[in-house]
C-alpha positions as YAML, in Angstrom:
chain: A
units: angstrom
residues:
- id: 1
  name: MET
  ca: [-48.37, 155.05, 78.20]
- id: 2
  name: PRO
  ca: [-44.66, 154.67, 77.34]
- id: 3
  name: GLN
  ca: [-43.72, 155.31, 73.73]
- id: 4
  name: HIS
  ca: [-42.41, 152.38, 71.71]
- id: 5
  name: PRO
  ca: [-38.61, 152.67, 71.18]
- id: 6
  name: HIS
  ca: [-39.17, 152.40, 67.42]
- id: 7
  name: GLU
  ca: [-42.22, 154.66, 67.19]
- id: 8
  name: ASP
  ca: [-40.99, 156.28, 63.97]
- id: 9
  name: LEU
  ca: [-40.64, 152.87, 62.30]
- id: 10
  name: LEU
  ca: [-44.11, 151.82, 63.49]
- id: 11
  name: ALA
  ca: [-45.60, 155.05, 62.12]
- id: 12
  name: HIS
  ca: [-43.83, 154.46, 58.80]
- id: 13
  name: LEU
  ca: [-45.12, 150.88, 58.56]
- id: 14
  name: THR
  ca: [-48.71, 151.82, 59.37]
- id: 15
  name: ARG
  ca: [-48.54, 154.70, 56.89]
- id: 16
  name: THR
  ca: [-47.03, 152.69, 54.02]
- id: 17
  name: SER
  ca: [-48.61, 149.25, 54.49]
- id: 18
  name: PRO
  ca: [-51.95, 147.74, 55.42]
- id: 19
  name: LEU
  ca: [-50.60, 146.87, 58.91]
- id: 20
  name: ALA
  ca: [-52.48, 148.12, 61.95]
- id: 21
  name: PRO
  ca: [-50.35, 149.58, 64.78]
- id: 22
  name: GLY
  ca: [-50.45, 146.35, 66.82]
- id: 23
  name: GLU
  ca: [-49.50, 144.25, 63.80]
- id: 24
  name: ALA
  ca: [-46.66, 146.62, 62.93]
- id: 25
  name: ALA
  ca: [-45.35, 146.38, 66.50]
- id: 26
  name: ARG
  ca: [-45.37, 142.57, 66.30]
- id: 27
  name: VAL
  ca: [-43.55, 142.62, 62.95]
- id: 28
  name: VAL
  ca: [-40.88, 144.96, 64.33]
- id: 29
  name: ALA
  ca: [-40.48, 142.77, 67.44]
- id: 30
  name: ASP
  ca: [-40.12, 139.64, 65.27]
- id: 31
  name: VAL
  ca: [-37.54, 141.28, 63.01]
- id: 32
  name: LEU
  ca: [-35.52, 142.58, 65.96]
- id: 33
  name: ALA
  ca: [-35.60, 139.14, 67.60]
- id: 34
  name: TYR
  ca: [-34.46, 137.52, 64.34]
- id: 35
  name: PHE
  ca: [-31.51, 139.87, 63.94]
- id: 36
  name: SER
  ca: [-30.49, 139.69, 67.60]
- id: 37
  name: GLU
  ca: [-29.98, 135.93, 67.36]
- id: 38
  name: THR
  ca: [-26.41, 134.97, 68.24]
- id: 39
  name: THR
  ca: [-24.26, 133.20, 65.68]
- id: 40
  name: GLU
  ca: [-24.42, 130.01, 67.75]
- id: 41
  name: ASP
  ca: [-28.23, 130.14, 68.00]
- id: 42
  name: TYR
  ca: [-28.50, 130.85, 64.26]
- id: 43
  name: VAL
  ca: [-26.24, 127.91, 63.39]
- id: 44
  name: ARG
  ca: [-28.22, 125.55, 65.63]
- id: 45
  name: ARG
  ca: [-31.58, 126.76, 64.31]
- id: 46
  name: ARG
  ca: [-30.55, 126.57, 60.64]
- id: 47
  name: HIS
  ca: [-28.96, 123.15, 61.15]
- id: 48
  name: GLY
  ca: [-32.24, 121.85, 62.53]
- id: 49
  name: GLU
  ca: [-34.26, 123.43, 59.72]
- id: 50
  name: LEU
  ca: [-32.02, 122.09, 56.98]
- id: 51
  name: GLN
  ca: [-31.73, 118.67, 58.62]
- id: 52
  name: ALA
  ca: [-35.54, 118.49, 58.74]
- id: 53
  name: ARG
  ca: [-35.51, 119.05, 54.95]
- id: 54
  name: GLY
  ca: [-33.30, 115.98, 54.59]
- id: 55
  name: LEU
  ca: [-29.98, 117.66, 53.79]
- id: 56
  name: THR
  ca: [-26.78, 115.93, 54.86]
- id: 57
  name: ASN
  ca: [-24.34, 117.60, 57.26]
- id: 58
  name: ASP
  ca: [-21.82, 118.23, 54.47]
- id: 59
  name: ARG
  ca: [-24.41, 120.23, 52.53]
- id: 60
  name: ILE
  ca: [-25.82, 121.84, 55.68]
- id: 61
  name: PHE
  ca: [-22.50, 123.14, 56.97]
- id: 62
  name: GLY
  ca: [-21.50, 124.43, 53.55]
- id: 63
  name: ARG
  ca: [-24.80, 126.26, 53.21]
- id: 64
  name: ILE
  ca: [-24.66, 127.75, 56.70]
- id: 65
  name: ALA
  ca: [-21.08, 128.91, 56.14]
- id: 66
  name: ALA
  ca: [-22.25, 130.68, 52.96]
- id: 67
  name: GLU
  ca: [-25.23, 132.29, 54.75]
- id: 68
  name: LEU
  ca: [-23.35, 133.67, 57.76]
- id: 69
  name: PRO
  ca: [-21.63, 136.62, 56.03]
- id: 70
  name: ALA
  ca: [-25.04, 137.92, 54.92]
- id: 71
  name: ARG
  ca: [-26.39, 138.13, 58.47]
- id: 72
  name: ARG
  ca: [-27.23, 141.62, 59.78]
- id: 73
  name: VAL
  ca: [-24.15, 141.58, 61.98]
- id: 74
  name: ALA
  ca: [-21.72, 139.55, 59.96]
- id: 75
  name: ALA
  ca: [-20.46, 136.54, 61.80]
- id: 76
  name: PRO
  ca: [-16.82, 135.51, 61.66]
- id: 77
  name: GLU
  ca: [-15.96, 132.96, 59.01]
- id: 78
  name: LEU
  ca: [-16.42, 129.53, 60.57]
- id: 79
  name: SER
  ca: [-15.06, 126.21, 59.30]
- id: 80
  name: ALA
  ca: [-17.22, 123.11, 59.02]
- id: 81
  name: ARG
  ca: [-15.51, 121.83, 62.18]
- id: 82
  name: GLN
  ca: [-16.40, 124.98, 64.12]
- id: 83
  name: LEU
  ca: [-20.00, 124.72, 62.89]
- id: 84
  name: ARG
  ca: [-20.15, 121.08, 64.03]
- id: 85
  name: ARG
  ca: [-18.84, 122.06, 67.46]
- id: 86
  name: ILE
  ca: [-21.61, 124.67, 67.80]
- id: 87
  name: VAL
  ca: [-24.26, 122.09, 66.93]
- id: 88
  name: TYR
  ca: [-22.89, 119.04, 68.72]
- id: 89
  name: GLY
  ca: [-20.68, 120.59, 71.40]
...
């Protein structure tokens, strides 16, 4: 059976939390998928989430622009126009 590429992290999680090995592997996979999201995919996803909450585009684009620098791999600073182009093409 091939070893998981993050076996040390899985061992740490199962040792320090109530997670079983399979649950720990799913958590690690989810976290890696979240942080591997491209800037464009993140902007589109967050726009949809915030729009579903009833926020207007002015508030949405300002909020997304403030969130981007905190991403795991910091995105370049994007203007509201650049954010609109990602969402609407």
